[in-house]
XYZ file of C-alpha atoms in Angstrom:
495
model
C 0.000 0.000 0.000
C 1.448 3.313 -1.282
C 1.793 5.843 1.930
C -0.231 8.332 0.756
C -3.279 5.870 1.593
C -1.749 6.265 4.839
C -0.752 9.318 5.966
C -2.847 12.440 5.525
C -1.796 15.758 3.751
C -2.893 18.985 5.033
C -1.457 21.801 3.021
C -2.110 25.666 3.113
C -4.055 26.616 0.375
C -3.636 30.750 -0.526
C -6.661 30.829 -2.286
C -9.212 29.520 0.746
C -6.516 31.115 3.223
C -6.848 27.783 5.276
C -5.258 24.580 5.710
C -7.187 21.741 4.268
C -6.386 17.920 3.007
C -4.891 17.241 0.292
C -6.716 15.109 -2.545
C -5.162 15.209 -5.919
C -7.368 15.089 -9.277
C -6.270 11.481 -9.966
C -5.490 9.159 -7.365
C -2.039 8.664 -6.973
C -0.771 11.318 -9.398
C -0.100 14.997 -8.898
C 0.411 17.771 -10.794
C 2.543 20.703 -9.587
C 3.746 24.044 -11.183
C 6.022 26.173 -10.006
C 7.346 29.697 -11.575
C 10.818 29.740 -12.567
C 13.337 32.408 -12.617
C 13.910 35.003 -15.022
C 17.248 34.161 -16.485
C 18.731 37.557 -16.987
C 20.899 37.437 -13.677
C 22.546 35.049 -11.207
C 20.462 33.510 -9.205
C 19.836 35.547 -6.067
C 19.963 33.558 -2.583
C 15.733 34.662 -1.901
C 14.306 32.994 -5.482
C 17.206 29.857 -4.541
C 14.570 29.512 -0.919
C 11.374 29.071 -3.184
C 12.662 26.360 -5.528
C 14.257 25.054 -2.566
C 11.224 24.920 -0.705
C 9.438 23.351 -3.895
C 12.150 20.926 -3.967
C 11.669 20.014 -0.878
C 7.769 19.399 -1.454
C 8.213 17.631 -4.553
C 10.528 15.147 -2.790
C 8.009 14.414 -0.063
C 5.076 13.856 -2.682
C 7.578 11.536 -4.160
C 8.045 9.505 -0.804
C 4.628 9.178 -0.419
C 4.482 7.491 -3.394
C 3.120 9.874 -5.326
C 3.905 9.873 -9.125
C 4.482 13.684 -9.600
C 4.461 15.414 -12.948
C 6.847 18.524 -11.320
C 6.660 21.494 -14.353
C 8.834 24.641 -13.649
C 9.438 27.164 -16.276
C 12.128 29.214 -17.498
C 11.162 32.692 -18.484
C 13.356 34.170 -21.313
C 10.359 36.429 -22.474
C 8.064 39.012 -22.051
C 9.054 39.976 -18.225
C 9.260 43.852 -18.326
C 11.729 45.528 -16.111
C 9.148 46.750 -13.731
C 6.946 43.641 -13.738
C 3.573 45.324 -15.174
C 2.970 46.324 -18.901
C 5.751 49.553 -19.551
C 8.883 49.102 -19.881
C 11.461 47.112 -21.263
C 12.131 43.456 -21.504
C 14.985 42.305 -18.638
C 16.580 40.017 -21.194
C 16.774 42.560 -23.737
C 17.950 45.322 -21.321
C 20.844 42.600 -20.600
C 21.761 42.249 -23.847
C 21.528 45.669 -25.025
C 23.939 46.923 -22.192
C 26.523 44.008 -22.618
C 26.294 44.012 -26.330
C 25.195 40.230 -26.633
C 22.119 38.477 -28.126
C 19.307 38.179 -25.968
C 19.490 34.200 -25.853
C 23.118 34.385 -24.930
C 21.711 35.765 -21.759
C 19.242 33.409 -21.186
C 21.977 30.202 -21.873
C 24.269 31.873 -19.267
C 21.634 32.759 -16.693
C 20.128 29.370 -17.053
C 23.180 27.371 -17.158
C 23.847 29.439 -13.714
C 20.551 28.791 -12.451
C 20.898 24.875 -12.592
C 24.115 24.763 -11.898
C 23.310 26.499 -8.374
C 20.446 24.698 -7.957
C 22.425 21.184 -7.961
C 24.607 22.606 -5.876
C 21.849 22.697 -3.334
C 20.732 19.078 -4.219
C 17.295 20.070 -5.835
C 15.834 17.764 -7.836
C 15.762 18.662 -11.430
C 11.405 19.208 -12.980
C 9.864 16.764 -14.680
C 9.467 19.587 -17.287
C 11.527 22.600 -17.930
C 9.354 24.852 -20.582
C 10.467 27.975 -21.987
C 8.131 30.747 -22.927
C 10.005 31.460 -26.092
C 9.407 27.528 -27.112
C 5.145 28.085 -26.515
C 4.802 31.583 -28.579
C 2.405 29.413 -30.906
C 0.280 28.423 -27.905
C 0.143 31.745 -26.451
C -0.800 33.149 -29.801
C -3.590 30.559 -29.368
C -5.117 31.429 -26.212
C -4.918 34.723 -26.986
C -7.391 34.277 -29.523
C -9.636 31.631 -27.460
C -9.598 34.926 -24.514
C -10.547 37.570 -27.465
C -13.130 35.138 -28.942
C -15.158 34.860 -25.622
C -15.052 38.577 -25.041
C -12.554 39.220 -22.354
C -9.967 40.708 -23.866
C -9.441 43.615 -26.836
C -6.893 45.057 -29.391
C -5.264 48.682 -29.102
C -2.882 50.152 -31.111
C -1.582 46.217 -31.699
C -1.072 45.173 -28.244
C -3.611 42.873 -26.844
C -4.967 43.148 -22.826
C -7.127 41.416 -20.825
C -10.487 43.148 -19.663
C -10.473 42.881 -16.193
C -14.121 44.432 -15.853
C -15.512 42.075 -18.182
C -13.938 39.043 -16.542
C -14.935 40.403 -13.051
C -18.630 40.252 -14.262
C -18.904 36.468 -14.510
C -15.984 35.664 -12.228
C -14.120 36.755 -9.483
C -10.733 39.110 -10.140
C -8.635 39.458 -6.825
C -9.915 36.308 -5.142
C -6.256 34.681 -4.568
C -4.856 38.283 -3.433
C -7.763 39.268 -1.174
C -8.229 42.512 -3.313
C -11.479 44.307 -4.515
C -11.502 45.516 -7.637
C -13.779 48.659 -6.760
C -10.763 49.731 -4.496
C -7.918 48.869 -6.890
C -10.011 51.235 -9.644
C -10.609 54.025 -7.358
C -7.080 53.799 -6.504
C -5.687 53.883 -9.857
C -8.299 55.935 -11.653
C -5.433 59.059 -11.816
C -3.938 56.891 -14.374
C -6.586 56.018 -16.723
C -5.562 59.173 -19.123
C -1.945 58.097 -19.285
C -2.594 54.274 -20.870
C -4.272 52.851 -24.135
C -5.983 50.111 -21.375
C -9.609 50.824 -21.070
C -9.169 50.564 -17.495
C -5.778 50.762 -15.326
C -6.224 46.930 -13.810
C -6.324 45.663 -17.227
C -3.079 43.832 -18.291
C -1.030 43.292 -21.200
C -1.512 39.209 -23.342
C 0.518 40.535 -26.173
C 2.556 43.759 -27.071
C 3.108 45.458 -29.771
C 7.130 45.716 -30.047
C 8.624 48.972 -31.173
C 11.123 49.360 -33.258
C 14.020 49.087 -31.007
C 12.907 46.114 -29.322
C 14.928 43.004 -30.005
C 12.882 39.676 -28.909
C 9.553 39.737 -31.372
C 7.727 37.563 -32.589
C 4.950 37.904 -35.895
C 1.174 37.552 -34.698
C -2.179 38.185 -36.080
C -1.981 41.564 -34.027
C 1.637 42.474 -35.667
C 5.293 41.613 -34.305
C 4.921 41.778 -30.868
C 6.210 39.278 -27.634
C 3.678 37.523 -24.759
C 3.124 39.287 -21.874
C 4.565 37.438 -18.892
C 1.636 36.562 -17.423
C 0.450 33.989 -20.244
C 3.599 31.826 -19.895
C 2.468 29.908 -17.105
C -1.525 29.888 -18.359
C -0.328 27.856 -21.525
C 2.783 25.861 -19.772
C 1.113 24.487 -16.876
C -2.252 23.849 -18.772
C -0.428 22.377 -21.579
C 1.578 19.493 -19.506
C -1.000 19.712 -16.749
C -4.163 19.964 -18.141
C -6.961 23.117 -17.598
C -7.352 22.187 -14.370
C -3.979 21.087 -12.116
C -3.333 20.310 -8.222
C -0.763 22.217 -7.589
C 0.432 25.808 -8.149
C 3.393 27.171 -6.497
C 5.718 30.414 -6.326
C 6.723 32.919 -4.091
C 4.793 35.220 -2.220
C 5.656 38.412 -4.025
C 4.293 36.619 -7.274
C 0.954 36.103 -5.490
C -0.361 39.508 -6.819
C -0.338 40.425 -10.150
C 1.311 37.685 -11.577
C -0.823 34.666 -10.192
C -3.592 36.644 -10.097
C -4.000 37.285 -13.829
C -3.378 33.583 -14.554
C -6.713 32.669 -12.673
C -8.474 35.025 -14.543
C -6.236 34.005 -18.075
C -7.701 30.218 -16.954
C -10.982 30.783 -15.976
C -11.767 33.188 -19.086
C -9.713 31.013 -21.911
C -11.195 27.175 -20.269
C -14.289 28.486 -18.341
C -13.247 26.814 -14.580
C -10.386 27.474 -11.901
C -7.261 26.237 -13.314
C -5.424 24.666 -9.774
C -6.759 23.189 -7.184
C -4.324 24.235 -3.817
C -2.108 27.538 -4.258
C 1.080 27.493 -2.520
C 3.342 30.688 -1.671
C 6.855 30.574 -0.057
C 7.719 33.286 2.196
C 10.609 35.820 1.477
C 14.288 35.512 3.017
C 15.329 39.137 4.431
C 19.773 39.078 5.595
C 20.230 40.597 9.010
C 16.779 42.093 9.648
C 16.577 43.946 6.077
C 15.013 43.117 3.257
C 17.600 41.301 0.326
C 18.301 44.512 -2.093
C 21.035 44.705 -4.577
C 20.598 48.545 -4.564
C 21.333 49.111 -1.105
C 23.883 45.840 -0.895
C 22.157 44.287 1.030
C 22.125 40.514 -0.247
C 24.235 38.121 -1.170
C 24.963 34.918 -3.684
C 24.757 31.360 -3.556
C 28.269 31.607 -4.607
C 29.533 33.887 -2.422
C 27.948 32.084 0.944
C 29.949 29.008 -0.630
C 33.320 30.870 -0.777
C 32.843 32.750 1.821
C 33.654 35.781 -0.347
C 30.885 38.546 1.660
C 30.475 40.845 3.811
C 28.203 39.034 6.373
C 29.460 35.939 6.877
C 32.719 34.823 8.632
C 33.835 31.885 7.096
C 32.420 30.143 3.776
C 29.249 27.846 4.582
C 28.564 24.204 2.090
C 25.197 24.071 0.292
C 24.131 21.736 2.668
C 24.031 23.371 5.512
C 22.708 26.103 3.753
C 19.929 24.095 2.562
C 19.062 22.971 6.124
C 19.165 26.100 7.360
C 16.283 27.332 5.030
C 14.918 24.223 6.459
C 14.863 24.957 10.020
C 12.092 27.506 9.019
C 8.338 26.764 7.541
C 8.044 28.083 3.984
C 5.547 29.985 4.812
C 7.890 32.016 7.067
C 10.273 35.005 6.406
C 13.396 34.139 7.150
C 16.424 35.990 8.484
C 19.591 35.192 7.429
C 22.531 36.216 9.681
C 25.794 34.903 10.791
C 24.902 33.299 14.232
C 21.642 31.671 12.729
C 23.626 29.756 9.676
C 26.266 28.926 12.215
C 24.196 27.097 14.343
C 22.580 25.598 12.028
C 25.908 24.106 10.416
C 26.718 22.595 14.657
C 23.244 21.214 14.405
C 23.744 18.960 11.637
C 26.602 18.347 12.557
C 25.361 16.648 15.425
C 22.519 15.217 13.476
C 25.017 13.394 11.420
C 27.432 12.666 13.753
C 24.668 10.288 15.826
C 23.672 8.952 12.526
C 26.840 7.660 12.134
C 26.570 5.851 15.486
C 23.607 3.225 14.028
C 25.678 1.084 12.805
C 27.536 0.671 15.561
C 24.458 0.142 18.010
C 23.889 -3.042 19.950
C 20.427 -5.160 19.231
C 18.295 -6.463 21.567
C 15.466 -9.163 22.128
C 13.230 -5.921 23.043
C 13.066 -2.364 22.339
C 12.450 0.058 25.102
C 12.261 2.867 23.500
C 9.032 3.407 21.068
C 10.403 3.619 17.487
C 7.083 3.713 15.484
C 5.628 6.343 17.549
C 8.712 8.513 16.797
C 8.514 7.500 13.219
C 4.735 8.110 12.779
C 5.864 12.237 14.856
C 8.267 12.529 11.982
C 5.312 12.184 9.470
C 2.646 14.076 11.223
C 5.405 17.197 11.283
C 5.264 16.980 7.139
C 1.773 15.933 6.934
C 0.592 19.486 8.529
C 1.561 21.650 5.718
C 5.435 20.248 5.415
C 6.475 22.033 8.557
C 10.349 21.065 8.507
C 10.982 22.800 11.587
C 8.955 20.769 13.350
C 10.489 17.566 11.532
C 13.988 18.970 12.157
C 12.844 19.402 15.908
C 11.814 15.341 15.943
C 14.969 14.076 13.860
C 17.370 15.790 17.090
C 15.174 13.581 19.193
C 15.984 10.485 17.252
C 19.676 11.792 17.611
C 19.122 11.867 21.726
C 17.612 8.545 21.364
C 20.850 7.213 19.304
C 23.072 8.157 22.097
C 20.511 7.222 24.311
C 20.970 3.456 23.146
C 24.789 3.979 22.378
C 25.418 5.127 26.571
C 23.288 3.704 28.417
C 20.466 1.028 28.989
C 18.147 1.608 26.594
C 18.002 -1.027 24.041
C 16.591 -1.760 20.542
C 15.705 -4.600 18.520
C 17.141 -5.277 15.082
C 13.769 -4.614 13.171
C 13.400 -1.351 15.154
C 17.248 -0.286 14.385
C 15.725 -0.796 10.718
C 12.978 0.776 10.751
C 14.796 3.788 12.801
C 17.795 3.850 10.420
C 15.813 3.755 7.348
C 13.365 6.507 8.485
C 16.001 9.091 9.761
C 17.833 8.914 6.496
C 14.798 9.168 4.416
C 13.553 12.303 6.436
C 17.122 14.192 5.931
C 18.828 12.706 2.602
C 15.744 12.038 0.706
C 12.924 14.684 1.865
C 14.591 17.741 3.213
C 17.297 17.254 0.385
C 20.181 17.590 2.686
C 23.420 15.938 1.357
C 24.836 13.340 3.767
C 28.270 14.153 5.243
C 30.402 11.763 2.681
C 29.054 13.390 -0.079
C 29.335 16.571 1.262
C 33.181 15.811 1.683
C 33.548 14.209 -1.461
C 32.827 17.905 -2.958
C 34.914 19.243 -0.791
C 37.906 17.549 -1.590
C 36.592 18.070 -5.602
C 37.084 22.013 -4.651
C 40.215 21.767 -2.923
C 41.686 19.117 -5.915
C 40.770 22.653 -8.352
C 42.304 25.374 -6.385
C 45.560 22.906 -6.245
C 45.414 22.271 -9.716
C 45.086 25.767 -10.314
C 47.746 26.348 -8.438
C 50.113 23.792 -9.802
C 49.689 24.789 -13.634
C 50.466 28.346 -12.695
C 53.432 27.239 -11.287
C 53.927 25.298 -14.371
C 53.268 27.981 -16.477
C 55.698 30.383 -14.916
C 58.704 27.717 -15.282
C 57.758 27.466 -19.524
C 57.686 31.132 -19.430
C 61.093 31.279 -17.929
C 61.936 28.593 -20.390
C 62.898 25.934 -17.387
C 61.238 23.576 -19.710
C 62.905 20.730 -17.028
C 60.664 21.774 -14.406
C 57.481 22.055 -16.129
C 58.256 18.851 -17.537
C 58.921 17.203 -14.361
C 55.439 18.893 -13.311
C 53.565 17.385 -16.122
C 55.484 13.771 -15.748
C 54.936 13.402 -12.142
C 51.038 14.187 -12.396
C 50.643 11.811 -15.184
C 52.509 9.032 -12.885
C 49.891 10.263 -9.881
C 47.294 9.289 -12.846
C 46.218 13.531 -13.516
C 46.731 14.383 -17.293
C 47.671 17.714 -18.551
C 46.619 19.470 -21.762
C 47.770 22.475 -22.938
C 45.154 24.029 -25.405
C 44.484 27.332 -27.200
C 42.287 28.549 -24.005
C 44.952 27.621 -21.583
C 46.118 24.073 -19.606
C 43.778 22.213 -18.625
C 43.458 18.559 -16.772
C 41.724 15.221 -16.529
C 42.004 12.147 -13.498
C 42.166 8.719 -14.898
């Protein structure tokens, strides 16, 4: 029997502000989308917390037993500079200041995106869309929307009548807004737009002449407006109607607001089921702002190369860290906070590394599946991984419990106990287990020696003391590391 039959899910839904259980569409299948990043930057350490967080769902959905169908998005389109309908296109602006072609930006930004994002162990999407790969579709439901009278034409550009829409359905449902208030309190801008009404928002633009990413449409060359991505993505791979919807708070209004109304208005129903919003991080009491430098990098936590932190900090115990909080909390990230979290697991994984080393018994006096069935009640109430972290240090207590003194434990409870405290740290909250974590450890240190050996290297062939550098490259091919000098530099490979 699959453990979802057994255990019951009680997640947070935004849109009914409550917690309630968790029944998928199709039993035993879920599908979840989340909003990805906007590849025209490294990947700041706040967006890394809400994939992280969404990792760490999708991985506990997966233990269950769940087959999930996990769709995140890359946006490489249509996301204006000050996320509404004016202004320009981030990828463009990025490519138009460093001279480079708007998908050069994306392939860096994304490459940097995963690349951080395996750092931190997160499981890779069952589906990674793009919205310059769905134009088509968007084109599509652009026409469906216009065809059922809830969106018009101006001047080439294409937005969504929120007035209309609000007459049969519901706009601001998900945000709590009212749409009376929101037009009162725009109504000073009504003169300066081509919208009909200020709350109406942009499906398609009309791209002027400077504007690099366009695309040819009934309307004229234009590009989406970032709202539709998701609309098409998720109910393309999905279906109209989906489980799960996730993102970060800040995306809660406009962005997942206007795909509600997108859904409802292009398919006639609500297109998810449960809405799920991860709470911001903020570093030392202030909100993350690269105009007052105020935040920091994945990268530069990992060297250590900041102004807030005293010594560099692995992934891991960065990921636990965002752990030790509920998603649906802000988190503060200082230097005292990450360093206790890096001595707690430590200590976490230093009594793990004590099971096998325990003694069995005929009898156990010490209740194993009541601490295992604690571990899944903690997830089970809307994934709270504080309180799961707060159970796992009490399975470390009980592990020295057993290893100092009388307590005692049989061999199917040592199992049962070993097999549930890995699967709550390794596999759900996505922590890396201390050999790995020191396998990549050594991998950095093996690169800054390398580094440092074929400059060496390369100073001796500049002086022309062509026996040194040869001894170099000899005695590294005997330790089994190959050179090879290219046109980019010297590089090496480890047999």
């Amino acid at each position: 029997m699959a453990l979802y039959n057994q255990q019951k899910l009680r997640l947070y839904n935004s849109i009914a502000s409550e917690k309630q259980e968790f029944v998928p569409i199709h039993e035993g299948r879920v599908g979840m989308y989340v909003c990805g990043p906007t590849v025209y930057s490294n990947v700041h350490l706040g967006n890394c917390r809400t994939f992280i967080s969404f990792d760490m769902i999708y991985r506990y959905l997966s233990h269950l037993g769940y087959k999930v169908r996990y769709v995140r998005n890359i946006t490489d389109a249509g996301h204006l500079t000050d996320d509404a309908d004016q202004g320009e296109d981030k990828i463009s602006k990025k490519a138009r200041l460093e001279k480079l072609e708007p998908m050069e930006v994306v392939q860096q930004y994304t490459l940097d995106f995963h690349n951080v994002m395996k750092r931190f162990n997160s499981l890779p999407p069952s589906i990674e869309p793009t919205a310059t790969g769905h134009i088509v579709e968007q084109i599509e439901i652009i026409k469906t929307i216009i065809e059922k009278g809830y969106a018009y034409e101006r001047n080439g550009s294409i937005y969504f009548d929120v007035l209309k829409f609000n007459e049969d359905h519901q706009y601001g449902r998900l945000s709590g807004r009212n749409l009376e208030d929101m037009i009162a309190n725009t109504r000073e801008l009504a003169a300066q737009s081509e919208k009909e009404n200020p709350q109406d928002f942009a499906l398609w633009k009309k791209a002027s002449p400077q504007h690099i990413m366009r695309w040819p449409s009934p309307w004229g060359d234009g590009f989406p407006g970032w709202h539709l991505e998701c609309t098409v993505m998720s109910s393309k791979y999905l279906g109209e109607t989906f489980d799960l919807h996730g993102g970060g708070m800040d995306l809660k209004f406009p962005h997942h607001e206007c795909e509600i109304a997108q859904g409802e208005a292009a398919h006639g129903h609500s297109p998810v089921n449960y809405w799920m919003h991860a709470n911001m991080l903020t570093l030392e009491g202030k909100k993350m702002s690269k105009s007052t430098g105020n935040s920091i990098l994945p990268e530069e936590l990992f060297t250590g190369e900041n102004d807030f932190m005293e010594k560099a900090f692995s992934p891991a115990v960065v990921r636990f860290f965002m752990m030790q909080a509920h998603y649906r909390s802000v988190l503060d990230f200082s230097n005292d906070a990450i360093l206790a979290a890096e001595k707690g697991l430590h200590r976490l994984q230093e009594a793990i590394s004590l099971l096998d080393h325990l003694k069995v018994s005929s009898s156990s006096s010490i209740d194993i599946p009541a601490w295992v069935q604690k571990c899944y009640d903690a997830m089970n109430d809307d994934f709270n991984t504080p309180i799961l972290i707060a159970e796992l240090f009490e399975g470390a207590k009980m592990i020295h419990s057993i290893n100092e003194s009388n307590e005692t434990i049989t061999q199917s409870d040592l199992e049962l106990f070993q097999e549930t405290i890995h699967a709550f740290l390794y596999d759900v909250l996505g922590v890396k287990s201390a050999s790995e974590n020191e396998d990549a450890t050594s991998g950095k240190h093996m690169d800054a020696a390398m580094k440092l050996i074929i400059d060496l290297r390369a100073t001796a062939r500049a002086r022309k003391d062509f026996e040194t550098s040869d001894k170099i490259r000899d005695e590294l091919a005997a330790a089994g590391i190959q050179l090879k000098d290219g046109a980019e530099g010297t590089t090496f490979t480890t047999k």
